[in-house]
XYZ file of C-alpha atoms in Angstrom:
639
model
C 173.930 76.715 87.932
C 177.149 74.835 86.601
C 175.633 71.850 84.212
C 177.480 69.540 85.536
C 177.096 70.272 89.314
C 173.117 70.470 87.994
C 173.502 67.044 86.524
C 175.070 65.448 89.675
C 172.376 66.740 92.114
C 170.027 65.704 90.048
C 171.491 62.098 89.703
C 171.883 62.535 93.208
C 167.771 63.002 93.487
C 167.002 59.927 91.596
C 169.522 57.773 93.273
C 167.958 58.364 96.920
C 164.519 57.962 95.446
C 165.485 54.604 94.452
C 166.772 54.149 97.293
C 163.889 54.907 99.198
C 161.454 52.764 96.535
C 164.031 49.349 96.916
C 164.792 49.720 100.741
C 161.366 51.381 102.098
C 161.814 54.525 104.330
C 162.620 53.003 107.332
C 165.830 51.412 106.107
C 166.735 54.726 104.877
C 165.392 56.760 108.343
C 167.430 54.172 110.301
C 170.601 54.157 108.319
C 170.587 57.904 108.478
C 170.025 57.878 112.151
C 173.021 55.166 112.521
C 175.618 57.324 110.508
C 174.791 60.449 112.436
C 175.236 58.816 116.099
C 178.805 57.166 114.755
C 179.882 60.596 113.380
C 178.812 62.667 116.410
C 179.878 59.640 119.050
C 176.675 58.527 120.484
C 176.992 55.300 118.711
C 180.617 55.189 120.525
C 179.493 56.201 124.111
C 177.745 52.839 123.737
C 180.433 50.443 123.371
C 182.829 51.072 126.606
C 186.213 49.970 126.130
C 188.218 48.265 128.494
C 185.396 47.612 131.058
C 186.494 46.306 134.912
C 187.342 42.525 135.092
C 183.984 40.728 136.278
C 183.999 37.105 137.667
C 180.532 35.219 136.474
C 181.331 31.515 137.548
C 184.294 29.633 138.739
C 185.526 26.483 136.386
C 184.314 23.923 138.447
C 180.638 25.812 139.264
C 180.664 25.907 135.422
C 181.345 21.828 134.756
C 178.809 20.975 137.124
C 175.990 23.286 134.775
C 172.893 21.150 133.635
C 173.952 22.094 130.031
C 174.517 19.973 127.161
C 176.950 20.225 124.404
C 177.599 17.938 121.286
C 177.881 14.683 121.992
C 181.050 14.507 120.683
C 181.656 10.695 118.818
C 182.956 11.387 115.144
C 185.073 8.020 115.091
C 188.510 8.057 114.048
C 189.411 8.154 110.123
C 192.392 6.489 108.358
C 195.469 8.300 108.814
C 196.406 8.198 105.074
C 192.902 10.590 104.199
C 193.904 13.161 107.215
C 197.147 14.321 105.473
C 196.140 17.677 104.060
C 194.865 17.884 107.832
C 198.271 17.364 109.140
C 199.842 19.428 106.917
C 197.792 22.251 107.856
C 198.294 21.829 111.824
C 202.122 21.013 111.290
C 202.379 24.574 109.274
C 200.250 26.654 112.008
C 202.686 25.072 114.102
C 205.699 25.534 113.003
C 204.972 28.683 110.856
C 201.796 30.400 111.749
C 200.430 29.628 108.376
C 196.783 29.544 107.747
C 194.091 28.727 105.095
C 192.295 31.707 104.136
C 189.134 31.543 102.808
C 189.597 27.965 101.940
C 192.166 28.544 99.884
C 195.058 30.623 100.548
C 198.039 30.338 102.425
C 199.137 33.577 104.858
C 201.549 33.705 107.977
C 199.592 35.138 110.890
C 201.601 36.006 113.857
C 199.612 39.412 115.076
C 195.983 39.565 115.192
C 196.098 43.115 113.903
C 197.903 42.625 110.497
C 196.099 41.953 106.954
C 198.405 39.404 105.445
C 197.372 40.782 102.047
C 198.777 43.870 102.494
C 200.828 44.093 105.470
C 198.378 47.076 106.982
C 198.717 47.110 111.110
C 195.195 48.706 112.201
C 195.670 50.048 115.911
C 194.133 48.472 118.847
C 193.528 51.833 120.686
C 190.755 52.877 118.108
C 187.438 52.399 119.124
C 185.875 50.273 116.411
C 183.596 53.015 115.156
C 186.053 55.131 113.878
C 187.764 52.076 111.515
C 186.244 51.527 107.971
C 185.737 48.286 105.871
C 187.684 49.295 103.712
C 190.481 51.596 102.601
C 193.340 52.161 99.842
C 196.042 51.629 102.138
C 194.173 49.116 104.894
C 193.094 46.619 102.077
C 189.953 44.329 102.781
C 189.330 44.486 106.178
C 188.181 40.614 105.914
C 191.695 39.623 105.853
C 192.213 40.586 109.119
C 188.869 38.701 110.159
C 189.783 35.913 109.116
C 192.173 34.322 111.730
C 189.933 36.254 114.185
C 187.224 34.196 113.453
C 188.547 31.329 115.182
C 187.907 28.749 112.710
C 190.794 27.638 112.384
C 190.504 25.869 115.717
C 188.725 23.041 114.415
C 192.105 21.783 112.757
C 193.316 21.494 115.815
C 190.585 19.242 117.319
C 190.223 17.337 114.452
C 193.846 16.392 114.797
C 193.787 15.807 118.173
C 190.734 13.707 118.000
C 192.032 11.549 114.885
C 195.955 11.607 116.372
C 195.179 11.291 119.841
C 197.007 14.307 120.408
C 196.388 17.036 123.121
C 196.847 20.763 122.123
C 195.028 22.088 124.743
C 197.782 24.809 125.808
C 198.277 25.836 122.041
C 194.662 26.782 121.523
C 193.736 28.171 124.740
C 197.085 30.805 124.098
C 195.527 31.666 121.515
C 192.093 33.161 122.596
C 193.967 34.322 125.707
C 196.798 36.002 123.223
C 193.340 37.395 121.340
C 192.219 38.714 124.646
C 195.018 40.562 125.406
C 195.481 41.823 122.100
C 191.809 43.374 121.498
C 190.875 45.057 123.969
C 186.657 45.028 124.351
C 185.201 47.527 121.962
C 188.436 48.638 120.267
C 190.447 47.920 117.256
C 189.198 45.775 113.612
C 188.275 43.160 115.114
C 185.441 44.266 117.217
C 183.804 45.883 113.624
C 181.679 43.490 113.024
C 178.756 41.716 115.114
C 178.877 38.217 113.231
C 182.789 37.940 113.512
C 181.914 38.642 116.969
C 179.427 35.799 116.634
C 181.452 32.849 115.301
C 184.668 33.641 117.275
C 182.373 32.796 120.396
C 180.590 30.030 119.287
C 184.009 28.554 117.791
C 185.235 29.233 121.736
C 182.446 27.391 123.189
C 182.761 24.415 121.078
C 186.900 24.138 122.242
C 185.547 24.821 125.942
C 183.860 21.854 125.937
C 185.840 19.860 124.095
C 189.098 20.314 126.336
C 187.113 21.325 129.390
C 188.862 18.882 131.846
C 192.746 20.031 130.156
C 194.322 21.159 132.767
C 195.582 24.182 130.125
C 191.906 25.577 131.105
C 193.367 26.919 134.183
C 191.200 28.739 136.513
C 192.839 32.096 135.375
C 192.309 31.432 131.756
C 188.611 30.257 132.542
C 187.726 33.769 134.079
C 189.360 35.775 131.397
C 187.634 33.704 128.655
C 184.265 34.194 130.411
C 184.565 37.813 130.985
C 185.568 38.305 127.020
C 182.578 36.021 125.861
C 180.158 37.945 128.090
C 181.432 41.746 126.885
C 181.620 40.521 123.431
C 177.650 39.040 123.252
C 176.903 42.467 125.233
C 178.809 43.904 122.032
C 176.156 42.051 119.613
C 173.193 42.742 121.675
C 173.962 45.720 121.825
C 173.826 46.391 117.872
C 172.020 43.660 117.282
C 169.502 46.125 115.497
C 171.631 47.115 112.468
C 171.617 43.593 111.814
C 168.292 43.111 111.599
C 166.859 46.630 109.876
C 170.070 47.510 107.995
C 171.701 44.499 107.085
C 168.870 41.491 107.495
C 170.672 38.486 105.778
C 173.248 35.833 107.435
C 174.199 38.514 109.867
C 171.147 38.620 111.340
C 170.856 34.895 111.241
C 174.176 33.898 112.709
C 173.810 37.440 115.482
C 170.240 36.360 116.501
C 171.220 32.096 117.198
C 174.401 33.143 118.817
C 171.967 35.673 121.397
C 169.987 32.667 121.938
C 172.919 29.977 122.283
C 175.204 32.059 124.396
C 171.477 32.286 126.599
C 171.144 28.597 126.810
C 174.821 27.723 127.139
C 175.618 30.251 129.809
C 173.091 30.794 132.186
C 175.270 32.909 134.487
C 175.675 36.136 132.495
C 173.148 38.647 134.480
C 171.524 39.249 130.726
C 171.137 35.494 129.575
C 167.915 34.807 129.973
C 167.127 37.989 128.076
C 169.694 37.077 125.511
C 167.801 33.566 125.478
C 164.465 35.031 124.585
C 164.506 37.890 122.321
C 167.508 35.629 120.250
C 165.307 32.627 119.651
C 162.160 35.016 119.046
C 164.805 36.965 116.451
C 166.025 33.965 114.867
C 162.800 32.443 114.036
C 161.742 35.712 112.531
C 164.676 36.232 110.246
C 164.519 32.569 109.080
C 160.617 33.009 108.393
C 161.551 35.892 106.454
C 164.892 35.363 104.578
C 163.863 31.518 103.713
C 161.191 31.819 101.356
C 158.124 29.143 101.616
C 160.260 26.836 98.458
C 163.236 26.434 100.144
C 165.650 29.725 98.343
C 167.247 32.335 100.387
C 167.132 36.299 99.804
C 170.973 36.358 99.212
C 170.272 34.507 96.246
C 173.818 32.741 97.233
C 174.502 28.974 97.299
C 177.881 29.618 99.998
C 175.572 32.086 102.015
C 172.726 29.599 101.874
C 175.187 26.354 103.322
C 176.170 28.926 106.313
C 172.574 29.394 107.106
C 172.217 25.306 106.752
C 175.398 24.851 109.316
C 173.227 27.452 111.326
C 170.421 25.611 111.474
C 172.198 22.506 112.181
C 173.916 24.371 115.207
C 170.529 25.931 116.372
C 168.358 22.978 116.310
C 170.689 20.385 117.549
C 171.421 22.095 120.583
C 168.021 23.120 121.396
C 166.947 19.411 121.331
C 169.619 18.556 123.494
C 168.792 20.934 125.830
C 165.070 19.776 125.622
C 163.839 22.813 124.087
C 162.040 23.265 120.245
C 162.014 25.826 117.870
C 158.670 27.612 116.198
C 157.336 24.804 113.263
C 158.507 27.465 110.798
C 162.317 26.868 111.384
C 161.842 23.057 110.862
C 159.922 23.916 107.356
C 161.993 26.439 105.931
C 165.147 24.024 106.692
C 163.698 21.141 105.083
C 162.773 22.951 101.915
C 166.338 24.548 101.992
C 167.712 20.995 102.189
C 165.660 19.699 99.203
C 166.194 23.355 97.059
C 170.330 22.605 97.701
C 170.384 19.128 96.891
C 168.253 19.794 93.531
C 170.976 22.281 92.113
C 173.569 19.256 93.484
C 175.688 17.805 90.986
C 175.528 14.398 92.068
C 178.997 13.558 90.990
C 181.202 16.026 92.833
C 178.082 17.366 95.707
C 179.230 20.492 94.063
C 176.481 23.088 93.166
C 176.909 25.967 91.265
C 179.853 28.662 91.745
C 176.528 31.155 91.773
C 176.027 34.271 93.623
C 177.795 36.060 96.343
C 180.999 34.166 97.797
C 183.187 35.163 100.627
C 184.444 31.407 101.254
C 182.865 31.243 104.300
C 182.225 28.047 105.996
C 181.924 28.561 109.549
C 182.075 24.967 111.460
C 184.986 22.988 109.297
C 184.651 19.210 110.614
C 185.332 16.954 107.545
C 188.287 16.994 105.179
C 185.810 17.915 101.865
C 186.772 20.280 99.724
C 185.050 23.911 100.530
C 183.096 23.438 96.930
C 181.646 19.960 98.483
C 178.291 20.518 100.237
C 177.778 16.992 101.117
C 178.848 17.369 105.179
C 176.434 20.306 105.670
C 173.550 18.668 104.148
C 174.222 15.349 105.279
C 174.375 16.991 109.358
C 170.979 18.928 108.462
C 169.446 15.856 106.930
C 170.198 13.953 109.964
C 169.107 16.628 112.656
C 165.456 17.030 111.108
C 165.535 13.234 111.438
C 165.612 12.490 107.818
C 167.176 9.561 105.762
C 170.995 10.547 104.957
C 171.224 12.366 101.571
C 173.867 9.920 100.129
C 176.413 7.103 101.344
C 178.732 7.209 103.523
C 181.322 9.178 103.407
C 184.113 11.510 104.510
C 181.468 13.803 104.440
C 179.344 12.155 107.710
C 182.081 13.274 109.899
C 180.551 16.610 110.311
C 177.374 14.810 111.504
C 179.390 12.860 113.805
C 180.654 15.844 115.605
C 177.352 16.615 116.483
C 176.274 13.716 118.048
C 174.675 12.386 115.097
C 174.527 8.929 113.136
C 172.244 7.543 110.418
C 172.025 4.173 111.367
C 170.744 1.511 109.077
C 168.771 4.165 107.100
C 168.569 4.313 103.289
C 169.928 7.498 101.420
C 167.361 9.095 98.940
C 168.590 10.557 95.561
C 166.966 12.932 94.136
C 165.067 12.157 91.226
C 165.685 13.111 87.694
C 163.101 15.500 87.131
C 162.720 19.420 86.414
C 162.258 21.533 89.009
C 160.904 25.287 89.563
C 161.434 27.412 92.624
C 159.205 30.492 91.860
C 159.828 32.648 94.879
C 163.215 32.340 94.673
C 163.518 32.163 91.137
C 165.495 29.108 90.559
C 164.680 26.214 87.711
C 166.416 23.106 87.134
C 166.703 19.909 85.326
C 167.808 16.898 85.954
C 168.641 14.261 83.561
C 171.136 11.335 83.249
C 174.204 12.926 84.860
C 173.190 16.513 83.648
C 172.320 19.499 85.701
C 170.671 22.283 83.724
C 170.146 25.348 86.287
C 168.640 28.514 85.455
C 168.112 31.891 87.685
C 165.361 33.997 86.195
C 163.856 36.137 89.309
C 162.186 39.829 90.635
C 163.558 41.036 93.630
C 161.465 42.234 97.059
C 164.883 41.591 98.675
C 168.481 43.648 98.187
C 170.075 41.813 94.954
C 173.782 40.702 95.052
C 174.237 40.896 91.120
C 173.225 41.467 88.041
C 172.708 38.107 86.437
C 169.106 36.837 85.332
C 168.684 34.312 82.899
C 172.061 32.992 84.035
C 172.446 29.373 82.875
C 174.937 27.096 84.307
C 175.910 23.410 82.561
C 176.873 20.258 84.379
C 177.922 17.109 82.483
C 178.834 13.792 84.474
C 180.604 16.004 86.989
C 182.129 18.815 84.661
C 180.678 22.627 85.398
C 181.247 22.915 81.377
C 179.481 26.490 81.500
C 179.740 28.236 84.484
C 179.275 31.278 87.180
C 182.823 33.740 87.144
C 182.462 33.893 91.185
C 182.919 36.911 92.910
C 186.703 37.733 93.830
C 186.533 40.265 96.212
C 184.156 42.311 98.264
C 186.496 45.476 99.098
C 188.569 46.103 95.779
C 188.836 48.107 92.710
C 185.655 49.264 90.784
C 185.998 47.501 87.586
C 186.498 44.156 89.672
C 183.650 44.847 91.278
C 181.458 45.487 88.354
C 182.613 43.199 86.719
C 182.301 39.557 88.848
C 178.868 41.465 90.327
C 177.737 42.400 86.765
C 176.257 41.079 84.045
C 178.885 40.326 82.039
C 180.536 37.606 84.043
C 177.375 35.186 84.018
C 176.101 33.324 80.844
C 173.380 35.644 79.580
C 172.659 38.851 77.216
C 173.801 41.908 77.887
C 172.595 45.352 75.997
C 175.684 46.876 74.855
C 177.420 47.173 78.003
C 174.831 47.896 80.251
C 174.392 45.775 83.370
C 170.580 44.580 83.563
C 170.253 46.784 86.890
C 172.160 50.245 87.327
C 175.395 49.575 89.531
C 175.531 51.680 92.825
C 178.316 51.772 95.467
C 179.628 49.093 97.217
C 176.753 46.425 97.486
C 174.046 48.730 96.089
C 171.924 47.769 93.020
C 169.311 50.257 91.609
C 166.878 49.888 88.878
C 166.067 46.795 90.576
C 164.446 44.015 88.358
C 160.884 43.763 89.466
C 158.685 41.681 86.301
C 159.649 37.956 85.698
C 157.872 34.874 84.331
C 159.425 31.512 84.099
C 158.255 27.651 83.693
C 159.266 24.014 82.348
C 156.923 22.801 79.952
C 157.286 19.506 78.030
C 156.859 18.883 74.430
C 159.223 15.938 73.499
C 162.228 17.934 74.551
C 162.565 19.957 78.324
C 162.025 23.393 77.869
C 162.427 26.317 79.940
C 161.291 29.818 79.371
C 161.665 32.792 81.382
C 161.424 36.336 80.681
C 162.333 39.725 83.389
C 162.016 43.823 82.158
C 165.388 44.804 83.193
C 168.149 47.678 81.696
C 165.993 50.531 82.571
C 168.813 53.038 82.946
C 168.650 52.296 78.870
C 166.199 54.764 78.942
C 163.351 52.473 78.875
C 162.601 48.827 80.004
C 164.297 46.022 77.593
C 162.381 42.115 78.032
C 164.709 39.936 77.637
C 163.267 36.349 77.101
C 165.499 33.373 77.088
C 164.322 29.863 75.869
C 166.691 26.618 76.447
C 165.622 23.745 74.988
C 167.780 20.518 76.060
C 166.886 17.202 74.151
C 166.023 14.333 76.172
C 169.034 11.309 76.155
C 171.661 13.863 74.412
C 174.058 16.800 75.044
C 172.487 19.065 73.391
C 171.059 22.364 73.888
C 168.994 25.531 72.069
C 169.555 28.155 73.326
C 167.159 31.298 72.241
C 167.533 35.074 73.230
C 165.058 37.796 72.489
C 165.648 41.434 73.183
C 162.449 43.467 73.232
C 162.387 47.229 73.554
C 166.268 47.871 72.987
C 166.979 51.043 71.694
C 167.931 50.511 67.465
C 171.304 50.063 67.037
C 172.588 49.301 69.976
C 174.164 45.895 69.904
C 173.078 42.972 71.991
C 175.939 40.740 73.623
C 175.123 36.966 74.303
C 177.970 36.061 76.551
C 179.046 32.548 77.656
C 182.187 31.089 80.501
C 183.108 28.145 79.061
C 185.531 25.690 81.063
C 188.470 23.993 79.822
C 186.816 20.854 79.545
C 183.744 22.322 77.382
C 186.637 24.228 75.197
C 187.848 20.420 74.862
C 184.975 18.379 74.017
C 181.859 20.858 73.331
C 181.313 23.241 70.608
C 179.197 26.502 70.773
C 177.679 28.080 67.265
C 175.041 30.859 67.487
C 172.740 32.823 64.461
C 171.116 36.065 64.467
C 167.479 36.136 63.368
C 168.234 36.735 58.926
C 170.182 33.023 59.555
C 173.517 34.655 59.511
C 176.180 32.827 61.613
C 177.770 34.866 64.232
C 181.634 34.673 64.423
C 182.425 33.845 68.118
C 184.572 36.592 69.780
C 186.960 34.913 72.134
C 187.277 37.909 74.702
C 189.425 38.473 78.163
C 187.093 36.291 80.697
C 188.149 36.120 84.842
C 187.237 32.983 86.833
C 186.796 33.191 90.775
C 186.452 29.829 92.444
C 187.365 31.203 96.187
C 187.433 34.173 97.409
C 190.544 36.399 96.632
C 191.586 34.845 93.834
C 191.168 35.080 90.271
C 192.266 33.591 86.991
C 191.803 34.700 83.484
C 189.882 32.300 81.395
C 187.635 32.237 78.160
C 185.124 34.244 77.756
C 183.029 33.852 73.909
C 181.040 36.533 73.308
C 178.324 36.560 70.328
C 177.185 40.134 69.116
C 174.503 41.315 66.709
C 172.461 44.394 66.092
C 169.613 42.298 65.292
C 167.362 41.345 68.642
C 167.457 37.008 68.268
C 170.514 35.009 68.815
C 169.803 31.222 68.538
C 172.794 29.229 70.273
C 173.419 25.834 70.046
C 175.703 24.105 72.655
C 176.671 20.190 71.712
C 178.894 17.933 71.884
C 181.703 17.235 69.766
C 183.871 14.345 71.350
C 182.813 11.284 73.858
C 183.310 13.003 76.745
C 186.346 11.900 79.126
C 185.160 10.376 82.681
């Protein structure tokens, strides 16, 4: 046999056995079975396209449904801190521009087009036979985005706060939608959660305009009869969600079963929808929540949708007099406290950490997208709990839901360290600093490669910090590189990631031994240890020790590299901002004593998705297996 076709089958062997060890046999058995019914067209004889026109419940029959909605009193703000807000409506207006991903600006005239790269996907192929991702298609995300409907909540906003009526400009636009995507074919009927939000956003501009006499009774039917095919879309596959995929997906597929069930009683399958969604949803938040609070994307963006999830979910079930299993009330009041720890309280930013497609699914305050305040501020306030800070811009979100705190007193968190085992998460606290650590196992699929991360806040300054993640569907070396090791503050072995890199999201080697703790002896100190870089040839422990001093910026920073092969060099890696560059100095030793020369390399910076910057990147390489770090500062930092 050729060597090399020898060596690929056998590579081939070990991959699917990790495969098999990470996922468990049933993933694989049920992934298998999926591909072969989409290739053969079972999986398409499914999903009919263009089904008869069915009538469900005249507008009038629907108004008069004993079904409540949010309340609907958010106040009106200030004109002079709703300008970026009229900006944005006055350009979708005017120009059909839109704010991707919370940051970009595209022209979207036709459903059909990714604005990144001009692709047109047809509307006449089932949505089986269209990929993710291709060359000459781009990321199929950018033609999601619009799609998703979010963009709606501009549009009430403004209307609310202006005391505007625009009505006839966002019901054209699900009926242009409608007629554009026919059920079951083209992009945007690829994926169940898009699905998901684009019919919960619906329902929450129903209700809102629902006496505008741009609902017509026409209109009313054709939105109905799209709503009900599309949830008979996600029930439908609601099972790859939950065996194949089992993260937000599954969350945001399952609560929109169970809310379309509640909120529209008339679909022959509702009550069914009702049922098997709530049951659904309180399994998947049982399981992807762990008992301290951390969630099995390891993702701080992914973790806020599931909070604006659980906002939706439990609101409405209370309004509608129903409750949820105990277990969804625990696991979101544990999220709530694990988010607000790793809070900078001077921005309510948190760390740039993990996987981060820009998504936040409900928009109703004018925060910036890195702000979390809104989201925890609504879930605070729906579990009945004292607002997390002040009053703010950031209550509006609440206030859309019906919600207001009252006379209540916010509670800060405490200055304090902090250790979330299961998740893998340790923190500290102290005097306007956030210290925050990831040192973790996995039982759950990993996003990146990135233990004994550690990310520095000072008085509202991310002075050492996460690259981000750029881009889902791109080229390889982006990929590896904002998933890898090398873009998070921690040691690589030569250029190895700390797990083996597979395709697209797949990890293998997955880390599966790691310790970690505060202790307290005068100064804070964290150690944590994980056996990772097994495709080395054998398992390298790397333990990491920071040490910060109590009352000063200061911190020791110690790496040991146990088991690396001789020889091969060990690379301590650090993302320094612009403001650390400015006032903060980093100087590191290998174990003789011997001062390492920084190496200021090519670094990339992600802070939404689809875009990157180059920034610095210091590297500090030895042969030897100890690099002691100091970070301090060197100026009085600038407020």
């Amino acid at each position: 046999m050729n060597p090399e076709l020898k060596t690929m089958m056998l590579d081939s062997i070990a991959n699917l056995f990790q495969l098999f060890k990470n996922m468990g046999v049933g993933y694989v058995a049920f992934r298998a079975k999926h591909e072969v019914e989409r290739r053969i067209g079972l999986l398409k004889n499914r999903f009919p396209a263009n089904p008869p026109f069915q009538e469900f419940i005249s507008r009038e029959e629907w108004k008069k449904l004993p079904v409540f909605f949010f309340p609907f009193f958010p106040g009106q703000l200030e004109k002079k801190n709703l300008q970026n807000l009229n900006k944005r409506v006055r350009a979708f207006q005017k120009e059909d521009l839109l704010t991707f991903f919370s940051s970009q600006s595209y022209e979207v005239s036709d459903w059909l087009i990714n604005p990144d790269t001009h692709y047109r996907y047809s509307a006449q192929k089932h949505w089986t036979e269209i990929p993710d991702f291709s060359p000459q298609a781009g990321d199929i995300k950018y033609v999601w985005e619009k799609s998703r409907f979010a963009f709606l909540y501009d549009l009430v906003r403004y209307d609310h706060h202006f005391g505007e009526d625009q009505s006839e400009l966002v019901f054209s636009e699900i009926e242009s939608w409608i007629n554009t995507n026919p059920v079951n074919r083209g992009p945007n009927w690829r994926c169940s959660q898009e699905i998901s939000l684009r019919v919960l956003n619906w329902t929450f501009v129903l209700h809102y305009y629902r006496d505008s006499p741009a609902l017509t009774p026409a209109r009313f039917g054709q939105i109905m009869h799209s709503i009900y095919w599309q949830m008979r879309h996600v029930a439908s596959h609601i099972q790859f969600s939950l065996r194949a995929v089992r993260n937000n997906h599954a969350l945001t597929e399952t609560l929109a079963l169970y809310l379309v069930g509640l909120l529209y009683p008339f679909f022959p399958e509702s009550a069914s929808w009702k049922q098997k969604g709530k049951g659904w949803f309180e399994q998947e938040i049982a399981y992807q929540i762990y008992k301290d609070g951390t969630f099995l994307q390891f993702s701080m963006n992914y973790h806020r949708v599931v909070v604006q999830l659980l906002s939706w979910g439990i609101r409405l079930a209370h309004l509608n007099g129903e409750r949820w299993a105990p277990v969804v009330y625990e696991r979101a009041k544990t999220s709530l406290h694990f988010l607000r720890v790793c809070q900078d309280t001077a921005t309510g930013w948190l760390p740039n950490y993990g996987a981060n497609d820009g998504a936040l699914f409900f928009p109703l305050s004018e925060c910036h997208f890195r702000i979390f305040r809104p989201q925890l501020y609504a879930l605070a306030l729906v579990l009945g709990e004292a607002p997390p800070y002040e009053s703010g811009p950031w209550a509006e979100e609440a206030r859309w839901l019906g919600l207001d705190p009252g006379t209540s007193v916010p509670q800060p968190i405490p200055d304090d360290t902090y250790a979330f085992d299961k998740g893998g998460y340790y923190v500290l606290r102290e005097k306007g600093t956030l210290t925050f650590l990831r040192c973790g196992h996995y039982k759950d699929r990993p996003q990146q490669a990135d233990n004994l991360h550690l990310d520095l806040w000072v008085n509202g300054e991310n002075i050492l910090r996460d690259a981000g993640s750029y881009l889902y569907n791109t080229e390889e070396r982006w990929t590896r590189y904002f998933a890898g090791t090398a873009s998070h503050n921690t040691v690589m072995v030569g250029d190895l990631d700390q797990m083996r890199k597979g395709p697209r999201f797949i990890w293998y080697e997955w880390v599966r031994e790691s310790r970690a703790g505060w202790f307290y002896s005068g100064d804070r100190m964290f150690e944590g240890h994980f056996a990772g870089f097994h495709h080395s040839g054998q398992a390298v422990k790397h333990r990491r020790r920071v040490t910060k001093t109590p009352g000063q910026l200061r911190w020791l920073v110690e790496d040991w590299l146990h088991g690396a092969s001789a020889g091969v060099p060990i690379q301590q890696i650090w993302h320094p901002s612009e403001y650390f560059l400015n006032n903060f100095s980093l100087t590191a030793q290998e174990q003789s004593g011997h001062q390492l020369p920084p190496a200021a390399t090519e670094g990339w910076y992600s802070e939404t998705y689809g875009e990157k910057t180059t920034t610095a990147r210091i590297v500090f390489t030895t042969k030897q297996r100890y690099i002691k770090t100091e970070i301090a500062i060197t100026t009085s930092p600038k407020h």
